[in-house]
Amino acid sequence: MKNILVIGAGRSASSLIKYVLDNSATENWKVTVGDVSLELAKQKIGNHPNGRALLFDITNDQQRHEEIKHSDIVISMLPPFLHLDVAKDCVRLKKHLVTASFVSKEMQELNEEAKRSGIILMNEIGLDPGIDHASAMQVIDKIQAEGGELISFKSYCGGLVAPESNDNPWGYKFSWNPRNVILAGQGTAQYIENGEYKYIPYNRLFTQTTAVEMKGYGKFDGYANRDSLSYRKSYGIENIATMLRGTLRMQGYCNAWNVFVKLGITDDTYKIEASDKLTYSEFLEAYLPHTKYSVKEKLISFMGSEMDDDSLTKIEWTGILSDEKIKLINATPAQILQDLLERKWKLQENDKDMIVMQHQFQYRNKNAEIKNIISSLIVKGEDQTYTAMAKTVGLPLAIATKLIVQGKISERGVLIPITKEIYQPLLAELETFGVKFEEQHL
Amino acid sequence: MKNILVIGAGRSASSLIKYVLDNSATENWKVTVGDVSLELAKQKIGNHPNGRALLFDITNDQQRHEEIKHSDIVISMLPPFLHLDVAKDCVRLKKHLVTASFVSKEMQELNEEAKRSGIILMNEIGLDPGIDHASAMQVIDKIQAEGGELISFKSYCGGLVAPESNDNPWGYKFSWNPRNVILAGQGTAQYIENGEYKYIPYNRLFTQTTAVEMKGYGKFDGYANRDSLSYRKSYGIENIATMLRGTLRMQGYCNAWNVFVKLGITDDTYKIEASDKLTYSEFLEAYLPHTKYSVKEKLISFMGSEMDDDSLTKIEWTGILSDEKIKLINATPAQILQDLLERKWKLQENDKDMIVMQHQFQYRNKNAEIKNIISSLIVKGEDQTYTAMAKTVGLPLAIATKLIVQGKISERGVLIPITKEIYQPLLAELETFGVKFEEQHL
């Protein structure tokens, strides 16, 4: 009998918890789900005989220590900054840990100690990061095994709404943390193209997009992620001439989002005094030069040729030109925009979300011919609980947990899913859930 | 016999130290100048009989305490973040303090204690802030005393190079902290216009300029400062419909500077790895979309109609399109740009700098007529030591010191020069040094 502790029972944990409960009988697992909301934990467990719901307070050192002590493996669905206390307990108590978050500097510093304790701290094993690493490395390893040399690697991912549930001009609804969507891209994107480092600051990120085509789904906008460079080392492709990681949105989204960026209303660094006294259109007007035009005309004049017809339609649809009052008091511009969009971009009862991922590889094969591989993934959600996002984040976590508990992972320390012993069984089992990449060879 | 302690003997302290030494005989003062460089302190004192040069370490609590204890008043020319330790000592030891820096939150918190100790913590008494407050309040008080109501107040200031010393297409040379010039405007400018709050984010700050005309000197570019709103309260003009504070540059500077902003090379938040391996043109190219054009053509295509002919001339003149190697290792983009410009925008041996300030008042007089007053100041430097910047920053500090020591300021606590008992004698004496506003009534 093995004990699995899942910390966090939010929406993105649905598929994960379902998987571990479904497998608990054959695998002989006891599953504990802890959350600050006991109700939420209970709801996820249902009346499963192998499940236990727990009111869990991560800041309670004694409880955290006790629960980890009685587990064989811990899956942390906590916000990234809370993983570290759990990870330190795991190292001390010699328990494995699995998370979907980026490896922080502090997490990486536990590597040697984790190795000495003989445990695994598996991170970045969700969707992005997660499935992207695994699926990219499978192709990269295959190219190299066949004597090829990778020249260019571009990888894009987006969490969107399925076309059949799309009923707004943006082609977007929130399927994960809305705040991250509002602040997306702030900072400077860094990548390498034909051997030259490239930098794109936030102020023009959404104007420098690339069209990414998905068979059967048309074209998407791809914009560069903040850091495309750091994985060259972990992927073993230090000398690659082109490497870019990007985010996907429906075509036209970026041109419209650029309006908000250029206006300055995605800024989260200062508060608008008495923002609840303003209407949305007064708020918008505060970012537009003073003229005798109407607010809409001011916006059109301000954006000039940078805003097309379709973008204006999108902007108007949000209600930001309306005389409705803002609901937040002393809020930042980003908070005001988020609050407005959360009401407009809400995933409805019967809506399905959609995950889109595409890797573009270019390589020189052993006969010195230039070849291209395009590897694409589309996953749609089942409903509001088992979303594509919950599935693609949760299943890799759950499958990795099974592999670790079954003793099938030999490496120890801080890991990410880039080695064959992890990605092969992971991708194979994901296929049984419909998470399957289509490869085109060109 | 009164003891005056000046902490900091850098370039901007020249006129200040000269004034206190020149007045020391008639006023019966002993002047101590402390600096981390004893040589610099000695140089500023010369062989003046009332002067004492001191090797001064601000982090040495005992020395700081002792020297302040033996003074009657302290003038701090330290960087703003270092004032607080001095201010706390002054409050404890019941000594007056004078600085040219903005009142920080921590400084303001000393207000009650300073009042109880019967001392003055006089701040913002340099050029901007300083002369701007004093000269604006003189006009505002006069308008109000005559039964008028202020409707609009715009105030601009710039530290530039005198036309006769201008030999570069930017019309700019560094006369103060270069780092502040490179990072100028980052954040979001906030002001009020015709009763509406206005926000201009950094990404478009240098495209939304106003022409400000100075009689005999032509037009300057004015761009909005970060915070124009907080002085409404201290000036007693809470209900004013328009209030804007801005910075002046030679006409055309802002259009060219916008190229650097749009490229993203004024960013100080991340480092360029091995920047010393790059030429300036390679550095520039890293911010431009990949095409087959030359770097110059890439820049022209990238900026499109946003960059005019003159701006391209300015950009080329900096050397940023050259094949010269960058000298800094792992530097931020802002540091690389600063290093380049420090060599190009250096004030030469015989160069004169120039201070330009203009207040624009609009008011309704007691007969309900709309009136305008434009109040302008031009100050030119004498040489590299007695620059216009050193004069306009240092003289207000020195004059305020004299007024305080003479017992002519009755208020106590944290002050800025906005009351008649300060601004009247201050502006009167500044006129004797040629620091004199010209008023036009329209």
Short mmCIF file of C-alpha atoms in Angstrom, two decimals, chain B:
data_model
loop_
_atom_site.label_atom_id
_atom_site.label_comp_id
_atom_site.label_asym_id
_atom_site.label_seq_id
_atom_site.Cartn_x
_atom_site.Cartn_y
_atom_site.Cartn_z
CA MET B 1 30.40 81.74 15.47
CA LYS B 2 28.15 79.21 13.66
CA ASN B 3 29.32 75.89 12.26
CA ILE B 4 28.08 74.73 8.87
CA LEU B 5 28.66 71.14 7.78
CA VAL B 6 28.48 70.37 4.04
CA ILE B 7 28.40 66.63 3.28
CA GLY B 8 29.42 65.86 -0.32
CA ALA B 9 31.83 67.92 -2.44
CA GLY B 10 30.94 66.74 -5.96
CA ARG B 11 30.45 68.93 -9.01
CA SER B 12 26.99 70.10 -8.02
CA ALA B 13 28.37 71.42 -4.68
CA SER B 14 30.75 73.97 -6.26
CA SER B 15 28.50 77.05 -6.18
CA LEU B 16 27.09 76.07 -2.80
CA ILE B 17 30.51 75.81 -1.14
CA LYS B 18 31.73 79.01 -2.82
CA TYR B 19 28.69 80.88 -1.43
CA VAL B 20 29.09 79.70 2.16
CA LEU B 21 32.84 80.43 2.12
CA ASP B 22 32.28 83.87 0.52
CA ASN B 23 29.75 84.70 3.26
CA SER B 24 31.71 83.14 6.12
CA ALA B 25 33.61 86.28 7.16
CA THR B 26 30.61 88.65 7.36
CA GLU B 27 28.31 85.97 8.82
CA ASN B 28 30.91 84.62 11.23
CA TRP B 29 30.71 81.02 9.95
CA LYS B 30 33.08 78.09 10.19
CA VAL B 31 32.56 75.79 7.17
CA THR B 32 33.41 72.08 7.20
CA VAL B 33 33.24 70.18 3.89
CA GLY B 34 33.24 66.39 4.23
CA ASP B 35 33.60 63.93 1.36
CA VAL B 36 34.76 60.35 0.77
CA SER B 37 37.52 62.01 -1.25
CA LEU B 38 39.61 64.26 1.02
CA GLU B 39 41.26 65.69 -2.08
CA LEU B 40 37.93 66.78 -3.54
CA ALA B 41 36.95 68.43 -0.23
CA LYS B 42 40.34 70.22 -0.03
CA GLN B 43 40.02 71.39 -3.63
CA LYS B 44 36.62 72.95 -2.94
CA ILE B 45 37.86 74.68 0.25
CA GLY B 46 41.05 75.98 -1.38
CA ASN B 47 43.02 77.79 1.33
CA HIS B 48 40.06 79.65 2.74
CA PRO B 49 40.71 80.56 6.41
CA ASN B 50 37.17 79.63 7.51
CA GLY B 51 37.13 76.30 5.67
CA ARG B 52 38.01 72.81 6.89
CA ALA B 53 38.24 69.79 4.61
CA LEU B 54 37.35 66.42 6.09
CA LEU B 55 37.57 62.78 5.00
CA PHE B 56 34.02 61.77 5.72
CA ASP B 57 32.47 58.30 5.72
CA ILE B 58 28.70 58.53 5.94
CA THR B 59 28.44 54.89 7.08
CA ASN B 60 30.67 55.59 10.08
CA ASP B 61 27.98 56.25 12.71
CA GLN B 62 30.37 57.69 15.26
CA GLN B 63 32.01 60.18 12.89
CA ARG B 64 28.64 61.24 11.47
CA HIS B 65 27.25 61.70 14.98
CA GLU B 66 30.29 63.69 16.19
CA GLU B 67 30.44 66.02 13.20
CA ILE B 68 26.72 66.76 13.27
CA LYS B 69 26.92 67.35 17.04
CA HIS B 70 29.53 70.08 16.49
CA SER B 71 27.53 71.80 13.74
CA ASP B 72 24.64 74.24 13.82
CA ILE B 73 23.30 73.25 10.44
CA VAL B 74 23.97 70.43 7.96
CA ILE B 75 23.72 70.60 4.15
CA SER B 76 23.47 67.12 2.67
CA MET B 77 24.53 66.73 -0.97
CA LEU B 78 24.42 62.94 -0.62
CA PRO B 79 22.42 60.70 -2.94
CA PRO B 80 18.77 60.74 -1.75
CA PHE B 81 18.80 57.28 -0.10
CA LEU B 82 21.60 58.41 2.24
CA HIS B 83 19.85 61.47 3.67
CA LEU B 84 17.83 59.56 6.24
CA ASP B 85 20.64 58.64 8.64
CA VAL B 86 21.76 62.27 8.61
CA ALA B 87 18.21 63.50 9.16
CA LYS B 88 17.71 61.17 12.15
CA ASP B 89 20.93 62.41 13.74
CA CYS B 90 19.84 66.00 13.12
CA VAL B 91 16.50 65.45 14.83
CA ARG B 92 18.14 63.74 17.81
CA LEU B 93 20.90 66.36 18.13
CA LYS B 94 18.55 69.31 17.39
CA LYS B 95 20.39 70.55 14.27
CA HIS B 96 18.84 71.95 11.11
CA LEU B 97 19.19 70.06 7.80
CA VAL B 98 19.00 71.29 4.21
CA THR B 99 18.77 69.04 1.11
CA ALA B 100 17.82 69.42 -2.56
CA SER B 101 16.05 66.06 -2.69
CA PHE B 102 12.40 65.10 -2.87
CA VAL B 103 10.78 64.50 0.52
CA SER B 104 10.73 60.74 0.95
CA LYS B 105 8.04 58.99 2.98
CA GLU B 106 10.62 58.27 5.68
CA MET B 107 11.72 61.92 5.77
CA GLN B 108 8.09 63.06 6.09
CA GLU B 109 7.67 60.71 9.05
CA LEU B 110 10.26 62.76 10.96
CA ASN B 111 8.02 65.86 10.76
CA GLU B 112 6.48 65.73 14.25
CA GLU B 113 9.74 64.84 15.97
CA ALA B 114 11.55 67.64 14.11
CA LYS B 115 8.89 70.11 15.24
CA ARG B 116 9.27 68.96 18.84
CA SER B 117 13.04 69.36 18.55
CA GLY B 118 12.50 72.88 17.19
CA ILE B 119 14.47 72.22 14.02
CA ILE B 120 13.97 72.57 10.28
CA LEU B 121 14.37 69.70 7.81
CA MET B 122 14.32 71.79 4.62
CA ASN B 123 14.09 69.69 1.44
CA GLU B 124 13.46 70.19 -2.30
CA ILE B 125 15.43 73.44 -2.27
CA GLY B 126 17.61 73.04 -5.36
CA LEU B 127 16.56 73.72 -8.94
CA ASP B 128 13.80 71.21 -9.73
CA PRO B 129 12.59 70.63 -7.10
CA GLY B 130 13.43 73.97 -5.54
CA ILE B 131 13.45 77.11 -7.65
CA ASP B 132 10.37 75.74 -9.44
CA HIS B 133 8.38 75.59 -6.17
CA ALA B 134 9.49 79.04 -4.99
CA SER B 135 8.91 80.85 -8.28
CA ALA B 136 5.57 79.13 -8.95
CA MET B 137 4.24 79.89 -5.47
CA GLN B 138 5.22 83.55 -5.77
CA VAL B 139 3.00 83.91 -8.85
CA ILE B 140 0.19 81.71 -7.48
CA ASP B 141 0.04 83.65 -4.20
CA LYS B 142 -0.05 86.93 -6.13
CA ILE B 143 -2.89 85.75 -8.40
CA GLN B 144 -4.90 84.60 -5.38
CA ALA B 145 -4.17 87.76 -3.38
CA GLU B 146 -5.62 89.79 -6.26
CA GLY B 147 -8.81 87.73 -6.17
CA GLY B 148 -7.95 85.56 -9.15
CA GLU B 149 -8.56 81.82 -9.51
CA LEU B 150 -5.90 79.59 -11.05
CA ILE B 151 -7.32 77.35 -13.82
CA SER B 152 -4.23 75.86 -15.36
CA PHE B 153 -0.59 75.48 -14.32
CA LYS B 154 2.05 73.90 -16.53
CA SER B 155 5.70 73.93 -15.53
CA TYR B 156 8.71 72.73 -17.53
CA CYS B 157 12.40 72.49 -16.73
CA GLY B 158 15.46 71.16 -18.51
CA GLY B 159 19.21 71.00 -17.88
CA LEU B 160 20.73 71.43 -21.35
CA VAL B 161 23.79 72.72 -23.14
CA ALA B 162 24.01 76.43 -24.05
CA PRO B 163 23.43 77.10 -27.80
CA GLU B 164 26.95 78.54 -28.15
CA SER B 165 28.43 75.27 -26.83
CA ASN B 166 26.15 73.03 -28.82
CA ASP B 167 28.10 71.12 -31.43
CA ASN B 168 26.03 67.96 -31.80
CA PRO B 169 22.71 67.23 -33.52
CA TRP B 170 20.94 66.32 -30.25
CA GLY B 171 21.54 69.72 -28.63
CA TYR B 172 22.30 67.83 -25.46
CA LYS B 173 25.26 67.16 -23.15
CA PHE B 174 25.30 65.67 -19.66
CA SER B 175 25.32 68.33 -16.94
CA TRP B 176 24.09 65.98 -14.20
CA ASN B 177 23.71 62.26 -13.43
CA PRO B 178 23.78 60.50 -16.85
CA ARG B 179 21.99 57.43 -15.52
CA ASN B 180 18.92 59.54 -14.71
CA VAL B 181 18.89 60.87 -18.27
CA ILE B 182 18.97 57.37 -19.79
CA LEU B 183 16.18 56.07 -17.52
CA ALA B 184 14.15 59.32 -17.63
CA GLY B 185 10.40 58.83 -17.87
CA GLN B 186 10.24 55.10 -17.07
CA GLY B 187 6.93 54.32 -15.39
CA THR B 188 3.71 56.15 -16.22
CA ALA B 189 3.31 59.95 -16.35
CA GLN B 190 0.20 61.17 -14.55
CA TYR B 191 -1.34 64.62 -14.86
CA ILE B 192 -4.69 66.36 -15.06
CA GLU B 193 -6.02 68.27 -18.07
CA ASN B 194 -9.36 70.10 -18.21
CA GLY B 195 -10.48 68.17 -15.15
CA GLU B 196 -9.61 64.76 -16.62
CA TYR B 197 -6.83 62.54 -15.28
CA LYS B 198 -4.36 61.61 -17.98
CA TYR B 199 -1.87 58.75 -18.06
CA ILE B 200 1.00 58.37 -20.51
CA PRO B 201 3.00 55.14 -20.27
CA TYR B 202 6.72 55.20 -21.05
CA ASN B 203 6.30 53.43 -24.38
CA ARG B 204 4.75 56.57 -25.92
CA LEU B 205 5.97 59.33 -23.61
CA PHE B 206 8.46 60.75 -26.12
CA THR B 207 5.90 60.82 -28.93
CA GLN B 208 3.43 62.95 -26.96
CA THR B 209 5.45 66.13 -26.56
CA THR B 210 4.39 69.78 -26.43
CA ALA B 211 6.31 72.65 -28.02
CA VAL B 212 7.42 75.14 -25.34
CA GLU B 213 8.71 78.45 -26.67
CA MET B 214 11.37 80.48 -24.87
CA LYS B 215 11.79 84.05 -26.08
CA GLY B 216 15.07 84.31 -27.94
CA TYR B 217 15.73 80.59 -27.80
CA GLY B 218 13.03 79.14 -30.01
CA LYS B 219 11.03 76.04 -29.32
CA PHE B 220 11.81 73.14 -27.00
CA ASP B 221 10.21 69.68 -26.67
CA GLY B 222 8.34 69.25 -23.39
CA TYR B 223 7.40 65.76 -22.13
CA ALA B 224 5.35 64.99 -19.01
CA ASN B 225 7.06 64.08 -15.74
CA ARG B 226 6.05 60.98 -13.87
CA ASP B 227 4.07 62.75 -11.14
CA SER B 228 2.35 66.09 -11.75
CA LEU B 229 -0.42 65.57 -9.23
CA SER B 230 1.09 65.42 -5.75
CA TYR B 231 1.92 69.16 -5.57
CA ARG B 232 -1.68 70.26 -5.99
CA LYS B 233 -2.06 69.80 -2.25
CA SER B 234 1.15 71.54 -1.11
CA TYR B 235 0.51 74.43 -3.54
CA GLY B 236 -3.03 74.79 -2.22
CA ILE B 237 -4.58 74.35 -5.68
CA GLU B 238 -6.46 71.08 -5.12
CA ASN B 239 -9.28 71.97 -7.50
CA ILE B 240 -7.19 73.10 -10.47
CA ALA B 241 -8.46 71.72 -13.80
CA THR B 242 -5.08 71.42 -15.51
CA MET B 243 -1.75 70.67 -13.90
CA LEU B 244 1.29 69.34 -15.69
CA ARG B 245 4.98 69.25 -14.83
CA GLY B 246 7.36 68.37 -17.62
CA THR B 247 10.94 68.11 -18.79
CA LEU B 248 12.46 70.17 -21.61
CA ARG B 249 14.80 69.02 -24.37
CA MET B 250 15.96 70.74 -27.56
CA GLN B 251 13.40 70.43 -30.33
CA GLY B 252 13.75 67.08 -32.13
CA TYR B 253 15.46 65.31 -29.20
CA CYS B 254 12.31 63.45 -28.18
CA ASN B 255 11.52 62.10 -31.65
CA ALA B 256 15.04 60.64 -31.80
CA TRP B 257 15.04 59.38 -28.20
CA ASN B 258 11.78 57.57 -28.99
CA VAL B 259 13.81 55.35 -31.35
CA PHE B 260 15.81 54.03 -28.37
CA VAL B 261 12.62 53.59 -26.33
CA LYS B 262 10.80 51.72 -29.10
CA LEU B 263 13.84 49.53 -29.73
CA GLY B 264 13.93 48.71 -26.02
CA ILE B 265 17.56 49.68 -25.36
CA THR B 266 16.85 51.98 -22.40
CA ASP B 267 15.90 48.89 -20.35
CA ASP B 268 17.94 48.43 -17.18
CA THR B 269 16.30 45.22 -15.92
CA TYR B 270 18.32 42.46 -17.62
CA LYS B 271 21.88 41.88 -18.71
CA ILE B 272 23.19 41.12 -22.19
CA GLU B 273 25.48 38.14 -21.85
CA ALA B 274 29.06 38.79 -23.03
CA SER B 275 28.11 42.25 -24.27
CA ASP B 276 31.80 43.06 -24.75
CA LYS B 277 31.89 40.54 -27.61
CA LEU B 278 29.38 42.62 -29.60
CA THR B 279 29.83 45.70 -31.73
CA TYR B 280 27.33 48.52 -31.25
CA SER B 281 25.70 47.69 -34.56
CA GLU B 282 25.34 44.02 -33.57
CA PHE B 283 23.78 45.16 -30.30
CA LEU B 284 21.33 47.35 -32.23
CA GLU B 285 20.58 44.53 -34.66
CA ALA B 286 19.52 42.26 -31.78
CA TYR B 287 16.51 44.57 -31.32
CA LEU B 288 15.51 44.62 -34.98
CA PRO B 289 13.39 42.06 -36.85
CA HIS B 290 15.38 39.64 -38.97
CA THR B 291 15.48 40.64 -42.66
CA LYS B 292 18.11 40.73 -45.42
CA TYR B 293 18.49 44.51 -45.04
CA SER B 294 21.60 46.18 -43.62
CA VAL B 295 21.35 47.25 -39.99
CA LYS B 296 20.65 50.84 -41.02
CA GLU B 297 17.95 49.73 -43.47
CA LYS B 298 16.47 47.45 -40.80
CA LEU B 299 16.24 50.42 -38.46
CA ILE B 300 14.62 52.62 -41.12
CA SER B 301 12.10 49.91 -41.98
CA PHE B 302 11.39 49.17 -38.30
CA MET B 303 10.69 52.78 -37.35
CA GLY B 304 8.82 53.67 -40.55
CA SER B 305 7.24 57.09 -40.44
CA GLU B 306 7.87 57.38 -36.67
CA MET B 307 11.52 58.32 -37.34
CA ASP B 308 12.30 61.40 -39.40
CA ASP B 309 15.46 62.31 -41.27
CA ASP B 310 16.81 64.43 -38.43
CA SER B 311 16.28 61.65 -35.93
CA LEU B 312 18.23 59.20 -38.06
CA THR B 313 21.06 61.76 -38.22
CA LYS B 314 21.05 61.94 -34.40
CA ILE B 315 21.00 58.16 -34.02
CA GLU B 316 23.87 57.68 -36.49
CA TRP B 317 25.90 60.40 -34.78
CA THR B 318 25.92 58.45 -31.50
CA GLY B 319 27.95 55.69 -33.14
CA ILE B 320 25.37 53.02 -32.39
CA LEU B 321 25.47 51.89 -36.03
CA SER B 322 29.27 51.54 -35.93
CA ASP B 323 31.44 48.42 -35.81
CA GLU B 324 33.17 49.61 -32.66
CA LYS B 325 33.20 47.01 -29.85
CA ILE B 326 31.12 47.59 -26.69
CA LYS B 327 33.38 48.13 -23.68
CA LEU B 328 31.14 46.82 -20.89
CA ILE B 329 30.90 43.14 -19.90
CA ASN B 330 27.46 41.62 -19.16
CA ALA B 331 25.87 45.05 -19.09
CA THR B 332 22.21 46.02 -19.28
CA PRO B 333 21.03 47.71 -22.50
CA ALA B 334 20.68 51.00 -20.54
CA GLN B 335 24.27 50.73 -19.26
CA ILE B 336 25.57 50.12 -22.80
CA LEU B 337 23.68 53.14 -24.11
CA GLN B 338 24.86 55.31 -21.20
CA ASP B 339 28.49 54.32 -21.72
CA LEU B 340 28.25 55.20 -25.41
CA LEU B 341 26.55 58.54 -24.78
CA GLU B 342 28.83 59.55 -21.89
CA ARG B 343 31.68 59.72 -24.39
CA LYS B 344 29.60 61.62 -26.96
CA TRP B 345 27.64 63.95 -24.65
CA LYS B 346 30.54 64.98 -22.42
CA LEU B 347 30.62 68.66 -21.41
CA GLN B 348 34.00 69.83 -22.76
CA GLU B 349 36.53 72.12 -21.06
CA ASN B 350 35.07 75.33 -22.49
CA ASP B 351 31.44 74.26 -22.76
CA LYS B 352 28.67 76.09 -20.96
CA ASP B 353 25.54 74.34 -19.81
CA MET B 354 22.13 75.97 -19.62
CA ILE B 355 19.08 75.71 -17.38
CA VAL B 356 15.69 76.43 -18.93
CA MET B 357 12.52 76.73 -16.87
CA GLN B 358 9.06 77.94 -17.81
CA HIS B 359 5.81 78.21 -15.85
CA GLN B 360 2.56 78.75 -17.75
CA PHE B 361 -0.32 80.05 -15.62
CA GLN B 362 -3.89 80.58 -16.73
CA TYR B 363 -6.35 82.21 -14.33
CA ARG B 364 -9.69 83.95 -14.08
CA ASN B 365 -9.22 87.40 -12.55
CA LYS B 366 -11.69 89.10 -10.20
CA ASN B 367 -13.46 90.59 -13.27
CA ALA B 368 -13.94 87.05 -14.63
CA GLU B 369 -11.48 87.65 -17.46
CA ILE B 370 -9.16 84.83 -18.53
CA LYS B 371 -5.52 85.89 -18.19
CA ASN B 372 -2.21 84.18 -18.91
CA ILE B 373 1.20 84.62 -17.32
CA ILE B 374 4.31 83.00 -18.73
CA SER B 375 7.29 83.09 -16.42
CA SER B 376 10.64 82.00 -17.86
CA LEU B 377 14.14 81.47 -16.59
CA ILE B 378 17.38 80.95 -18.50
CA VAL B 379 20.65 80.43 -16.62
CA LYS B 380 23.96 79.70 -18.31
CA GLY B 381 27.00 78.17 -16.66
CA GLU B 382 30.29 80.04 -16.31
CA ASP B 383 32.54 77.05 -16.89
CA GLN B 384 32.83 73.36 -16.12
CA THR B 385 33.00 73.96 -12.34
CA TYR B 386 30.44 76.70 -11.89
CA THR B 387 27.86 75.20 -14.20
CA ALA B 388 24.31 76.52 -14.44
CA MET B 389 23.30 73.24 -12.79
CA ALA B 390 25.70 73.73 -9.83
CA LYS B 391 24.54 77.34 -9.49
CA THR B 392 20.79 76.69 -9.61
CA VAL B 393 21.00 73.65 -7.34
CA GLY B 394 23.62 75.04 -4.94
CA LEU B 395 22.60 78.67 -4.46
CA PRO B 396 19.06 77.96 -3.15
CA LEU B 397 20.58 75.47 -0.67
CA ALA B 398 23.14 78.05 0.44
CA ILE B 399 20.69 80.94 0.69
CA ALA B 400 18.22 78.78 2.66
CA THR B 401 21.06 77.86 4.99
CA LYS B 402 21.83 81.53 5.59
CA LEU B 403 18.16 82.34 6.21
CA ILE B 404 17.85 79.50 8.71
CA VAL B 405 21.07 80.35 10.55
CA GLN B 406 20.00 84.00 10.71
CA GLY B 407 16.75 82.88 12.32
CA LYS B 408 14.61 84.24 9.51
CA ILE B 409 12.52 81.08 9.03
CA SER B 410 9.92 80.65 11.76
CA GLU B 411 8.28 77.37 10.63
CA ARG B 412 9.63 74.08 11.96
CA GLY B 413 9.54 70.46 10.81
CA VAL B 414 9.81 69.03 7.28
CA LEU B 415 9.56 71.99 4.88
CA ILE B 416 9.76 72.75 1.17
CA PRO B 417 10.16 76.29 -0.23
CA ILE B 418 6.49 77.15 -0.84
CA THR B 419 5.80 79.77 1.84
CA LYS B 420 6.39 83.47 1.49
CA GLU B 421 8.92 83.71 4.34
CA ILE B 422 11.17 81.36 2.39
CA TYR B 423 10.51 82.08 -1.29
CA GLN B 424 10.56 85.88 -1.07
CA PRO B 425 14.11 86.38 0.30
CA LEU B 426 15.28 83.31 -1.66
CA LEU B 427 14.12 84.62 -5.05
CA ALA B 428 15.28 88.16 -4.24
CA GLU B 429 18.81 87.02 -3.51
CA LEU B 430 18.88 84.60 -6.46
CA GLU B 431 18.22 87.61 -8.72
CA THR B 432 21.50 89.17 -7.56
CA PHE B 433 23.20 86.08 -9.02
CA GLY B 434 21.40 86.49 -12.36
CA VAL B 435 18.83 83.81 -11.59
CA LYS B 436 15.84 85.92 -12.61
CA PHE B 437 12.48 85.01 -14.13
CA GLU B 438 11.04 87.07 -17.01
CA GLU B 439 7.26 87.44 -16.81
CA GLN B 440 5.02 87.93 -19.84
CA HIS B 441 1.39 88.84 -19.23
CA LEU B 442 -0.98 87.87 -22.04
#
